Coordinates of C-alpha atoms and ligand atoms in Angstrom, one line a residue:
M23 CA 0.0 0.0 0.0
K24 CA 1.4 3.4 -1.0
D25 CA 0.5 6.6 0.7
A26 CA 2.0 9.9 1.8
R27 CA 3.8 8.1 4.6
T28 CA 5.5 5.6 2.3
T29 CA 9.0 6.2 1.2
E30 CA 10.5 4.3 -1.7
L31 CA 14.1 3.5 -1.6
D32 CA 16.5 1.1 -3.2
A33 CA 18.0 -0.1 0.1
V34 CA 17.0 0.4 3.7
V35 CA 19.5 0.0 6.5
V36 CA 18.4 -0.6 10.1
G37 CA 20.8 1.0 12.6
A38 CA 23.3 3.8 12.4
G39 CA 26.2 2.6 14.4
F40 CA 29.6 1.6 12.9
A41 CA 27.8 -0.8 10.5
G42 CA 24.8 1.3 9.5
L43 CA 26.9 4.4 8.8
Y44 CA 29.3 2.5 6.6
A45 CA 26.5 0.8 4.8
V46 CA 25.0 4.2 3.9
H47 CA 28.3 5.3 2.6
R48 CA 28.9 2.2 0.4
L49 CA 25.4 1.8 -0.9
R50 CA 25.1 5.5 -1.7
G51 CA 28.4 5.0 -3.6
L52 CA 26.6 2.5 -5.8
G53 CA 24.1 5.2 -6.7
L54 CA 21.3 3.7 -4.6
R55 CA 18.7 5.7 -2.8
V56 CA 19.4 4.5 0.8
R57 CA 18.3 5.5 4.3
A58 CA 19.4 4.2 7.7
L59 CA 16.6 4.1 10.3
E60 CA 17.9 4.5 13.8
R61 CA 15.9 4.2 17.0
G62 CA 18.3 6.4 19.0
S63 CA 18.2 10.2 19.0
G64 CA 21.8 10.2 17.8
I65 CA 24.1 8.1 15.6
G66 CA 26.7 5.7 17.1
G67 CA 24.8 2.5 18.1
T68 CA 26.6 0.8 20.9
W69 CA 28.7 3.9 21.5
F70 CA 25.5 6.0 21.7
W71 CA 23.9 3.9 24.4
N72 CA 26.8 2.5 26.5
R73 CA 27.7 5.6 28.4
Y74 CA 28.4 4.0 31.8
P75 CA 31.5 5.2 33.7
G76 CA 34.7 3.7 32.2
A77 CA 33.1 2.6 28.9
R78 CA 35.9 2.4 26.3
C79 CA 36.9 -0.1 23.5
D80 CA 39.0 -3.0 24.5
I81 CA 40.7 -3.4 21.1
E82 CA 43.3 -0.7 20.5
S83 CA 41.8 2.4 18.8
L84 CA 44.4 2.3 16.0
E85 CA 42.6 -0.8 14.8
Y86 CA 39.1 -0.3 16.4
S87 CA 38.4 2.2 13.6
Y88 CA 37.5 2.3 10.0
Q89 CA 40.0 1.6 7.3
F90 CA 37.9 2.4 4.2
S91 CA 39.4 5.9 3.9
P92 CA 43.2 6.2 4.1
E93 CA 42.7 10.0 4.6
L94 CA 40.4 9.5 7.5
Q95 CA 42.7 7.0 9.0
H96 CA 45.7 9.3 8.8
E97 CA 43.9 12.4 9.9
W98 CA 42.1 11.2 13.0
E99 CA 44.1 11.5 16.2
W100 CA 43.2 9.0 18.9
S101 CA 44.3 10.3 22.3
E102 CA 44.6 7.0 24.1
R103 CA 45.5 3.4 23.4
Y104 CA 41.9 2.5 24.2
A105 CA 39.5 5.4 23.5
T106 CA 36.7 6.3 25.8
Q107 CA 33.1 6.0 24.7
G108 CA 32.9 9.8 24.3
E109 CA 35.9 9.9 22.0
I110 CA 34.6 7.0 19.8
L111 CA 31.2 8.7 19.5
R112 CA 33.0 11.9 18.5
Y113 CA 34.9 9.9 15.9
L114 CA 31.6 8.5 14.5
E115 CA 30.1 12.0 14.4
H116 CA 33.2 13.2 12.5
V117 CA 32.8 10.3 10.0
A118 CA 29.1 11.1 9.5
D119 CA 30.0 14.8 8.8
R120 CA 33.1 14.1 6.7
F121 CA 31.2 11.8 4.4
D122 CA 27.9 13.7 4.6
L123 CA 26.0 10.7 5.9
R124 CA 23.5 12.4 8.1
R125 CA 21.2 13.4 5.2
D126 CA 20.5 9.6 4.8
V127 CA 20.1 8.8 8.4
Q128 CA 16.7 9.1 10.1
L129 CA 16.9 9.2 13.9
D130 CA 14.2 8.5 16.5
T131 CA 12.8 5.8 14.3
L132 CA 12.2 2.3 15.6
V133 CA 11.7 -0.3 13.0
T134 CA 8.9 -2.6 14.3
A135 CA 8.3 -4.8 11.3
A136 CA 9.9 -5.9 8.0
R137 CA 7.9 -7.9 5.4
F138 CA 9.0 -9.4 2.2
D139 CA 6.6 -9.4 -0.8
E140 CA 7.1 -12.3 -3.1
P141 CA 5.9 -11.1 -6.5
T142 CA 7.7 -7.7 -6.3
H143 CA 10.8 -8.9 -4.3
L144 CA 10.5 -5.8 -2.2
W145 CA 10.8 -5.3 1.5
T146 CA 8.3 -3.1 3.4
L147 CA 9.5 -1.8 6.8
E148 CA 7.2 -0.3 9.3
T149 CA 8.2 2.0 12.1
D150 CA 6.9 3.3 15.4
T151 CA 6.5 6.7 13.7
G152 CA 3.8 5.2 11.5
E153 CA 6.0 5.4 8.4
R154 CA 6.6 2.8 5.7
F155 CA 9.7 2.3 3.7
V156 CA 9.7 0.1 0.6
A157 CA 13.0 -1.1 -0.8
R158 CA 14.5 -3.9 -2.8
F159 CA 17.3 -4.6 -0.2
C160 CA 17.1 -4.6 3.5
V161 CA 20.4 -4.5 5.5
M162 CA 20.2 -5.2 9.2
A163 CA 22.9 -3.3 10.9
T164 CA 21.3 -3.8 14.3
G165 CA 24.4 -4.7 16.3
C166 CA 25.4 -7.8 18.2
L167 CA 25.1 -6.4 21.7
S168 CA 22.2 -3.9 21.5
S169 CA 19.3 -5.5 23.2
A170 CA 19.7 -5.2 26.9
N171 CA 19.2 -8.2 29.1
L172 CA 17.4 -7.3 32.4
P173 CA 16.7 -10.5 34.4
E174 CA 13.4 -10.8 36.1
F175 CA 14.6 -10.5 39.7
P176 CA 11.5 -10.9 41.9
G177 CA 10.4 -7.6 43.4
R178 CA 12.5 -5.5 41.0
E179 CA 9.6 -3.2 40.4
H180 CA 9.3 -2.4 44.1
F181 CA 12.8 -0.9 44.4
A182 CA 12.4 2.7 45.6
G183 CA 15.9 4.0 44.5
A184 CA 17.3 4.6 41.1
T185 CA 18.1 1.8 38.7
Y186 CA 20.3 1.8 35.6
H187 CA 21.4 -0.7 32.9
T188 CA 24.9 -0.2 31.6
G189 CA 23.6 -0.4 28.1
H190 CA 21.1 2.4 28.5
W191 CA 23.1 4.9 30.5
P192 CA 21.6 8.4 31.0
H193 CA 23.3 11.1 28.8
E194 CA 23.7 13.4 31.7
G195 CA 25.7 10.8 33.7
V196 CA 25.0 9.6 37.2
D197 CA 26.5 11.0 40.4
F198 CA 27.0 8.2 42.9
T199 CA 28.5 10.5 45.6
G200 CA 27.5 9.4 49.0
Q201 CA 25.3 6.6 47.8
R202 CA 25.2 2.9 48.6
V203 CA 25.3 1.3 45.2
A204 CA 24.8 -2.3 44.0
V205 CA 26.3 -3.5 40.8
I206 CA 24.8 -6.8 39.6
G207 CA 27.0 -8.6 37.1
T208 CA 30.8 -8.9 36.6
G209 CA 31.2 -9.0 32.8
S210 CA 33.1 -6.4 30.7
S211 CA 30.7 -3.5 31.4
A212 CA 30.8 -4.1 35.2
I213 CA 34.6 -4.6 35.1
Q214 CA 35.1 -1.2 33.4
S215 CA 32.6 0.7 35.6
I216 CA 33.2 -0.8 39.0
P217 CA 36.5 1.0 39.7
L218 CA 35.0 4.3 38.9
I219 CA 31.7 3.8 40.7
A220 CA 33.7 2.7 43.8
R221 CA 35.6 6.0 43.8
E222 CA 32.4 8.0 44.1
A223 CA 30.1 5.7 46.1
Q224 CA 29.8 5.7 49.9
H225 CA 29.7 1.9 49.5
L226 CA 29.6 -0.5 46.6
T227 CA 28.3 -4.0 46.8
V228 CA 29.2 -6.2 43.7
F229 CA 26.9 -9.2 43.1
Q230 CA 28.9 -11.8 41.2
R231 CA 27.5 -14.9 39.7
T232 CA 30.5 -15.9 37.6
A233 CA 33.9 -14.4 38.1
S234 CA 35.5 -13.1 34.9
Y235 CA 39.1 -13.2 33.8
S236 CA 40.4 -9.8 33.2
I237 CA 43.7 -8.6 31.8
P238 CA 45.1 -5.1 32.6
A239 CA 44.6 -2.6 29.8
H240 CA 47.7 -0.6 30.6
N241 CA 45.9 2.3 29.0
G242 CA 47.5 5.6 28.4
P243 CA 48.3 8.1 25.7
I244 CA 49.2 6.5 22.4
D245 CA 52.8 5.7 22.1
P246 CA 54.1 8.3 19.5
E247 CA 56.7 5.8 18.2
L248 CA 54.0 3.1 17.7
L249 CA 51.8 5.7 16.0
A250 CA 54.5 6.8 13.6
E251 CA 55.3 3.2 12.8
V252 CA 51.7 2.3 12.1
R253 CA 51.1 5.4 10.1
A254 CA 54.2 4.7 7.9
D255 CA 52.3 1.7 6.6
Y256 CA 48.7 1.7 7.9
A257 CA 47.5 -0.6 5.1
G258 CA 50.2 -3.1 5.9
F259 CA 49.3 -2.9 9.6
R260 CA 45.7 -3.7 8.8
R261 CA 46.6 -6.5 6.3
R262 CA 48.8 -8.2 8.9
N263 CA 46.1 -8.0 11.6
A264 CA 43.5 -9.4 9.3
Q265 CA 45.6 -12.6 9.0
M266 CA 45.5 -13.1 12.8
P267 CA 42.8 -15.4 14.3
F268 CA 40.6 -12.6 15.7
G269 CA 41.4 -10.1 12.9
A270 CA 43.1 -8.0 15.5
N271 CA 46.8 -7.5 16.4
F272 CA 47.0 -10.4 18.8
P273 CA 50.0 -12.4 17.4
L274 CA 49.4 -16.2 17.9
G275 CA 52.1 -17.9 19.8
E276 CA 54.0 -20.4 17.7
K277 CA 53.9 -23.2 20.1
G278 CA 51.4 -24.9 22.4
A279 CA 51.6 -24.1 26.1
L280 CA 52.3 -27.8 26.8
E281 CA 55.3 -27.7 24.5
A282 CA 56.9 -25.0 26.7
D283 CA 58.4 -25.7 30.1
P284 CA 56.9 -24.0 33.1
E285 CA 59.6 -21.3 33.1
E286 CA 59.1 -20.4 29.5
R287 CA 55.3 -20.4 29.9
G288 CA 55.5 -18.1 32.9
R289 CA 57.8 -15.7 31.0
V290 CA 55.4 -15.6 28.0
Y291 CA 52.3 -15.1 30.1
E292 CA 54.1 -12.4 32.0
Q293 CA 55.1 -10.6 28.8
R294 CA 51.5 -10.7 27.6
W295 CA 50.2 -9.6 30.9
Q296 CA 52.6 -6.6 30.9
R297 CA 51.6 -5.8 27.3
G298 CA 48.0 -5.9 28.5
G299 CA 44.7 -6.5 26.6
L300 CA 42.9 -9.3 24.9
G301 CA 46.1 -10.6 23.2
F302 CA 46.8 -12.5 26.4
I303 CA 44.6 -15.3 25.0
T304 CA 46.8 -16.0 21.9
A305 CA 50.0 -16.4 24.0
F306 CA 50.0 -20.1 23.0
S307 CA 48.3 -21.8 20.1
D308 CA 46.5 -24.5 22.1
L309 CA 44.8 -22.4 24.7
P310 CA 41.4 -22.6 23.1
L311 CA 41.8 -26.2 22.3
D312 CA 43.2 -28.1 25.2
R313 CA 42.0 -28.0 28.8
E314 CA 45.4 -28.7 30.3
A315 CA 47.0 -26.0 28.3
N316 CA 44.2 -23.6 29.0
E317 CA 44.5 -24.3 32.7
T318 CA 48.1 -23.0 32.7
A319 CA 46.9 -19.6 31.5
A320 CA 43.9 -19.7 33.8
E321 CA 46.1 -20.4 36.8
F322 CA 48.5 -17.6 35.8
V323 CA 45.6 -15.1 36.0
R324 CA 44.3 -16.6 39.2
E325 CA 47.7 -16.2 40.8
K326 CA 47.8 -12.6 39.7
I327 CA 44.4 -12.0 41.4
R328 CA 45.7 -13.6 44.6
Q329 CA 48.7 -11.3 44.5
I330 CA 46.6 -8.2 43.9
V331 CA 43.6 -8.8 46.2
R332 CA 44.7 -8.7 49.9
D333 CA 41.7 -10.5 51.4
P334 CA 42.3 -14.2 50.6
E335 CA 38.6 -15.1 50.7
T336 CA 37.7 -12.2 48.3
A337 CA 40.6 -13.2 46.1
E338 CA 39.4 -16.8 45.9
N339 CA 35.9 -15.6 45.0
L340 CA 37.2 -13.4 42.3
A341 CA 39.4 -16.2 40.8
P342 CA 37.4 -17.7 37.9
K343 CA 36.9 -21.4 37.7
Q344 CA 35.9 -21.9 34.1
V345 CA 38.1 -22.3 31.1
I346 CA 39.8 -19.0 30.3
G347 CA 38.5 -17.3 27.1
C348 CA 35.3 -19.4 26.8
K349 CA 33.4 -16.4 28.2
R350 CA 34.6 -13.1 26.7
L351 CA 37.9 -12.1 28.3
C352 CA 37.7 -8.6 29.9
V353 CA 40.3 -5.8 29.9
D354 CA 40.4 -3.5 32.9
T355 CA 42.0 -0.6 34.7
G356 CA 42.3 -1.4 38.4
Y357 CA 39.4 -3.9 38.6
Y358 CA 40.9 -6.4 41.0
E359 CA 42.6 -3.6 43.0
T360 CA 39.2 -2.1 43.6
F361 CA 38.3 -5.0 46.0
N362 CA 41.1 -3.8 48.3
R363 CA 39.0 -0.6 49.0
P364 CA 37.3 -0.5 52.4
N365 CA 34.0 0.6 50.7
V366 CA 33.7 -2.3 48.4
T367 CA 32.1 -5.7 49.2
L368 CA 31.9 -8.7 46.9
V369 CA 28.8 -11.0 47.3
D370 CA 29.1 -14.4 45.6
V371 CA 25.7 -15.4 44.1
S372 CA 26.9 -18.4 42.2
E373 CA 25.3 -20.9 44.5
T374 CA 22.8 -18.8 46.3
P375 CA 21.2 -16.6 43.6
I376 CA 19.7 -13.2 44.2
Q377 CA 16.5 -14.0 46.0
E378 CA 14.7 -10.7 45.5
I379 CA 14.9 -7.0 45.3
T380 CA 13.0 -5.1 48.0
G381 CA 12.1 -1.5 48.2
S382 CA 15.5 -0.8 49.8
G383 CA 18.0 -3.4 48.8
V384 CA 19.1 -6.7 47.3
V385 CA 18.4 -10.0 49.2
V386 CA 20.7 -13.0 49.0
G387 CA 20.4 -16.0 51.2
G388 CA 17.9 -14.2 53.5
R389 CA 20.2 -11.3 54.1
E390 CA 19.4 -7.9 52.7
Y391 CA 22.1 -5.6 51.4
P392 CA 20.6 -2.1 51.7
V393 CA 21.3 0.1 48.7
D394 CA 20.2 3.4 47.3
T395 CA 21.0 2.6 43.6
I396 CA 21.2 -0.5 41.5
V397 CA 23.3 -0.8 38.4
F398 CA 22.4 -3.8 36.2
A399 CA 25.5 -4.8 34.3
T400 CA 23.6 -7.9 33.2
G401 CA 24.5 -7.8 29.5
F402 CA 22.6 -8.3 26.4
D403 CA 20.4 -10.7 24.5
A404 CA 23.4 -11.1 22.2
M405 CA 23.5 -11.5 18.4
T406 CA 19.8 -12.3 17.8
G407 CA 18.1 -10.0 20.4
S408 CA 17.9 -6.9 18.3
L409 CA 16.6 -8.9 15.3
S410 CA 14.0 -10.7 17.3
R411 CA 12.5 -7.4 18.5
I412 CA 11.5 -6.7 14.9
D413 CA 8.6 -8.7 13.4
I414 CA 10.6 -9.9 10.3
R415 CA 8.7 -12.0 7.8
G416 CA 10.1 -13.7 4.7
R417 CA 8.6 -15.7 2.0
E418 CA 4.9 -16.6 2.6
G419 CA 4.9 -14.6 5.8
L420 CA 7.4 -16.9 7.6
P421 CA 8.4 -15.1 10.8
L422 CA 12.2 -15.1 11.4
S423 CA 11.5 -15.9 15.0
E424 CA 9.8 -19.1 13.9
K425 CA 12.5 -20.0 11.5
W426 CA 15.1 -19.4 14.2
S427 CA 13.1 -21.0 17.1
G428 CA 15.8 -23.6 17.5
G429 CA 18.6 -21.0 17.2
P430 CA 19.8 -18.8 14.4
R431 CA 20.5 -20.4 11.0
T432 CA 22.4 -18.4 8.4
Y433 CA 24.6 -18.8 5.4
L434 CA 27.9 -17.1 6.3
G435 CA 26.1 -15.0 8.9
L436 CA 25.0 -12.8 6.0
A437 CA 21.7 -14.2 4.9
T438 CA 19.1 -16.8 5.7
A439 CA 17.0 -19.0 3.4
D440 CA 13.4 -17.8 2.7
F441 CA 14.4 -14.2 3.4
P442 CA 15.6 -13.0 0.0
N443 CA 17.4 -9.6 -0.3
L444 CA 17.8 -9.5 3.5
F445 CA 21.3 -9.1 4.8
F446 CA 22.8 -9.2 8.3
V447 CA 25.9 -7.3 9.2
T448 CA 28.0 -9.4 11.5
G449 CA 25.1 -11.8 12.0
P450 CA 25.2 -15.1 13.9
G451 CA 27.4 -17.5 12.0
S452 CA 30.0 -14.9 11.2
P453 CA 33.1 -14.1 13.3
S454 CA 31.5 -10.9 14.6
V455 CA 31.9 -10.8 18.4
L456 CA 34.9 -13.2 18.2
S457 CA 36.8 -10.7 16.0
N458 CA 37.7 -7.1 15.9
M459 CA 34.2 -5.7 15.2
V460 CA 35.1 -2.7 13.0
P461 CA 37.1 -4.6 10.3
S462 CA 34.4 -7.4 10.5
I463 CA 31.7 -4.8 9.9
E464 CA 33.6 -3.3 6.9
Q465 CA 34.2 -6.7 5.4
H466 CA 30.5 -7.5 5.7
V467 CA 29.3 -4.2 4.3
N468 CA 31.8 -4.4 1.5
W469 CA 30.6 -7.9 0.6
I470 CA 26.9 -6.9 0.8
A471 CA 27.5 -3.7 -1.3
D472 CA 29.6 -5.7 -3.9
C473 CA 26.8 -8.3 -4.1
I474 CA 24.1 -5.7 -4.6
G475 CA 26.2 -4.0 -7.3
W476 CA 26.7 -7.4 -9.0
L477 CA 22.9 -8.1 -8.9
R478 CA 22.2 -4.7 -10.4
E479 CA 24.7 -5.1 -13.2
R480 CA 22.9 -8.3 -14.2
D481 CA 19.4 -6.9 -13.6
L482 CA 18.7 -9.6 -11.0
A483 CA 15.8 -8.9 -8.7
A484 CA 16.7 -11.1 -5.7
I485 CA 19.4 -13.2 -4.0
E486 CA 18.7 -15.8 -1.4
A487 CA 20.7 -18.4 0.6
T488 CA 19.8 -21.9 -0.5
P489 CA 18.7 -24.3 2.3
A490 CA 21.5 -26.7 1.4
A491 CA 24.2 -24.0 1.7
E492 CA 22.8 -22.8 4.9
D493 CA 22.6 -26.3 6.4
A494 CA 26.2 -26.9 5.5
W495 CA 27.4 -23.6 7.0
V496 CA 25.5 -24.1 10.2
A497 CA 27.1 -27.6 10.5
H498 CA 30.5 -26.1 9.8
V499 CA 30.1 -23.4 12.4
N500 CA 29.3 -26.0 15.0
E501 CA 32.0 -28.4 13.9
V502 CA 34.6 -25.7 14.3
A503 CA 33.2 -24.6 17.7
D504 CA 33.2 -28.2 18.9
L505 CA 36.9 -28.6 18.2
T506 CA 37.5 -25.9 20.9
L507 CA 36.7 -25.3 24.5
Y508 CA 34.3 -22.4 23.7
P509 CA 31.1 -24.4 24.1
S510 CA 32.2 -25.6 27.6
C511 CA 30.8 -22.8 29.7
N512 CA 27.6 -20.8 30.0
S513 CA 28.4 -17.8 27.8
W514 CA 26.3 -15.4 25.9
Y515 CA 28.1 -16.8 22.8
L516 CA 25.8 -19.7 23.4
G517 CA 22.8 -17.7 24.4
A518 CA 23.1 -19.2 27.9
N519 CA 22.6 -15.9 29.7
V520 CA 19.0 -15.5 28.5
P521 CA 16.5 -17.9 30.1
G522 CA 14.8 -20.0 27.4
K523 CA 17.1 -19.0 24.6
P524 CA 18.2 -22.0 22.5
R525 CA 21.7 -23.0 23.3
V526 CA 23.6 -22.7 20.0
F527 CA 27.1 -21.4 19.5
M528 CA 26.5 -18.2 17.5
P529 CA 29.8 -16.7 16.3
Y530 CA 32.2 -18.3 13.7
L531 CA 35.7 -19.0 14.9
G532 CA 38.4 -17.8 12.6
F533 CA 38.5 -14.4 10.8
P534 CA 41.0 -15.2 8.0
P535 CA 39.4 -18.4 6.8
Y536 CA 36.0 -16.8 7.0
V537 CA 37.0 -13.9 4.8
A538 CA 38.6 -16.3 2.3
K539 CA 35.3 -18.2 2.2
C540 CA 33.2 -15.1 1.6
D541 CA 35.6 -14.0 -1.2
E542 CA 35.4 -17.4 -2.8
V543 CA 31.6 -17.5 -2.7
A544 CA 31.4 -14.1 -4.4
A545 CA 34.1 -15.1 -7.0
K546 CA 32.0 -18.2 -7.9
G547 CA 29.0 -16.0 -8.7
Y548 CA 27.5 -16.2 -5.2
E549 CA 27.8 -19.9 -4.8
G550 CA 25.2 -21.2 -2.4
F551 CA 22.7 -18.5 -3.2
A552 CA 19.7 -18.7 -5.5
L553 CA 19.2 -15.7 -7.9
A554 CA 15.9 -14.4 -9.2
P555 CA 15.7 -12.8 -12.6
G556 CA 14.9 -9.1 -12.8
A557 CA 11.3 -8.0 -12.5
G558 CA 12.5 -4.6 -13.4
M559 CA 15.0 -3.0 -11.0
P560 CA 14.0 -1.3 -7.8
P561 CA 11.5 1.5 -7.9
G562 CA 13.1 4.6 -9.3
S563 CA 16.4 3.1 -10.4
Ligands
NAP618 P1 28.0 -9.8 30.1 O1 29.4 -10.1 29.7 O2 26.9 -10.7 29.6 O3 27.9 -9.8 31.7 C1 26.7 -9.8 32.3 C2 27.0 -10.1 33.8 O4 25.7 -10.2 34.4 C3 27.6 -11.5 34.0 O5 28.5 -11.4 35.0 C4 26.4 -12.4 34.3 O6 26.7 -13.5 35.1 C5 25.6 -11.4 35.2 N1 24.2 -11.8 35.3 C6 23.3 -11.9 34.3 N2 22.1 -12.3 34.8 C7 22.3 -12.5 36.1 C8 21.5 -12.9 37.2 N3 20.2 -13.3 36.9 N4 22.0 -12.9 38.4 C9 23.3 -12.5 38.6 N5 24.1 -12.1 37.7 C10 23.6 -12.1 36.4 O7 27.6 -8.3 29.7 P2 28.5 -7.0 29.5 O8 29.4 -6.9 30.7 O9 27.6 -5.9 29.3 O10 29.3 -7.4 28.3 C11 28.7 -8.0 27.1 C12 29.7 -7.9 26.0 O11 29.7 -6.6 25.5 C13 31.1 -8.2 26.4 O12 31.4 -9.6 26.5 C14 31.9 -7.6 25.2 O13 31.8 -8.4 24.1 C15 31.0 -6.3 25.0 N6 31.6 -5.2 25.8 C16 32.7 -4.7 25.3 C17 33.3 -3.7 26.0 C18 34.5 -3.1 25.4 O14 34.9 -3.3 24.2 N7 35.3 -2.4 26.1 C19 32.8 -3.2 27.1 C20 31.6 -3.8 27.6 C21 31.0 -4.8 26.9 P3 27.0 -14.9 34.3 O15 28.4 -14.7 33.7 O16 26.9 -15.9 35.4 O17 25.9 -15.1 33.3

């Protein structure tokens, strides 16, 4: 149905974070009429919403940034090794202005439904503003960690004080001065915010269900020598990083941990610890594969925790028991040290869960911890959450939620059978959260834009993953994951943090082979995809 509130486009993009902005840039470059629809009142996606104290990237800014424009890459000055949320948002705003992207971004617009129409091969999107957008191609740039997970703690609604979720932080900030604060959760968001909240609060009580492994960031101003070296050959720096397992500058140790003697192992771990950051996990080649090898790295970190945290009982509670790396590794500035402060208490809720939230506190094992403010650092309905909030329907009205009721199924994380012309950026089944997100986003958007360009050159109306290619890819993603220790713990990679979510390992392990596979599929004329002949190209093209 066409009316005054219907806009015809060639491509519609959902989201205006790193992925959506770049998708607008690339698709516009093909001459398409494109618009990004963004629920936020500003661009930036993750970096618009996650404004909690201490929020910053945990991949170094020199590579947690776009590479599509050498000029942008050379001009932009990152001030720190790991940029703050504010600096990353300023960067994205600069990118939006520099490439004139804002005129094709519509803010304050929540996409509620997306429906594929079989005869026309067009998608119709509906929004909470009552508008309709009709386009041949629909690109979901909705983010992997954008749908907040707020557990149903009994009595939550009765709490009289203020509550916050780290993923929806107020723009004006929060002043914790003089307050008794609870932080629930000890993942990356909590680990970044706890040291700063502890400095302001009168008392901070941290409720921990699973202890996390965290490696020091050793953040600081960017080393000028390193900067000069990278800038002398930025493209080479990017190319080399893309060959590493996570698509980030974490060189993989040449040997296995068990091939090294204890002295060498200790030396290597210490070097990685001193260097700081997520690259700790690639110190030896067998850490994700072999429990005994993994335990050597896990025990090294536990020993560090015991050295840092003065109270032995607290140190033991903070020492994680699971395989290191199977839940996302964290990067911190003074996290474990914070538990030496007299105004910080750790409450272990691994065996005795949070019983209820009352008007004035959090109850565990019959004991109430009185607090004025609660910070839920309880994470996200990862990878599929922001897609399942939209009523997406493919061929013959098939809801995506029904198709994915047993867990997400995609071909290359880019597309799913029965949903022609629908693309996911860093969707489930792609390296996404197990890679450096920004290069992964660029690789996906480039692939999608090249594919759309290819279809247009041939006057093809639609592209769709075949069920056989999808089945084979899902099986392959699982096979690779099953060779590793990743499925061994209750991580959000498996959907284990959201009650009732099917337990399926969602990211694909291995950035370089993944990119090679995507390139090969495209070179073979989009092998594994079915193509529909042109019924005339998109309206207006
Ligand atoms: P998260 O890693 O999922 O952590 C959520 C925390 O809440 C976990 O400790 C979890 O415990 C706890 N929790 C959830 N439900 C609970 C319940 N019912 N009772 C008690 N505890 C509960 O979420 P996040 O910290 O927001 O991080 C999510 C991801 O975002 C990260 O892994 C990372 O990929 C990304 N991130 C990145 C950065 C960065 O780049 N700097 C910063 C923040 C986040 P369990 O572990 O037992 O489930």
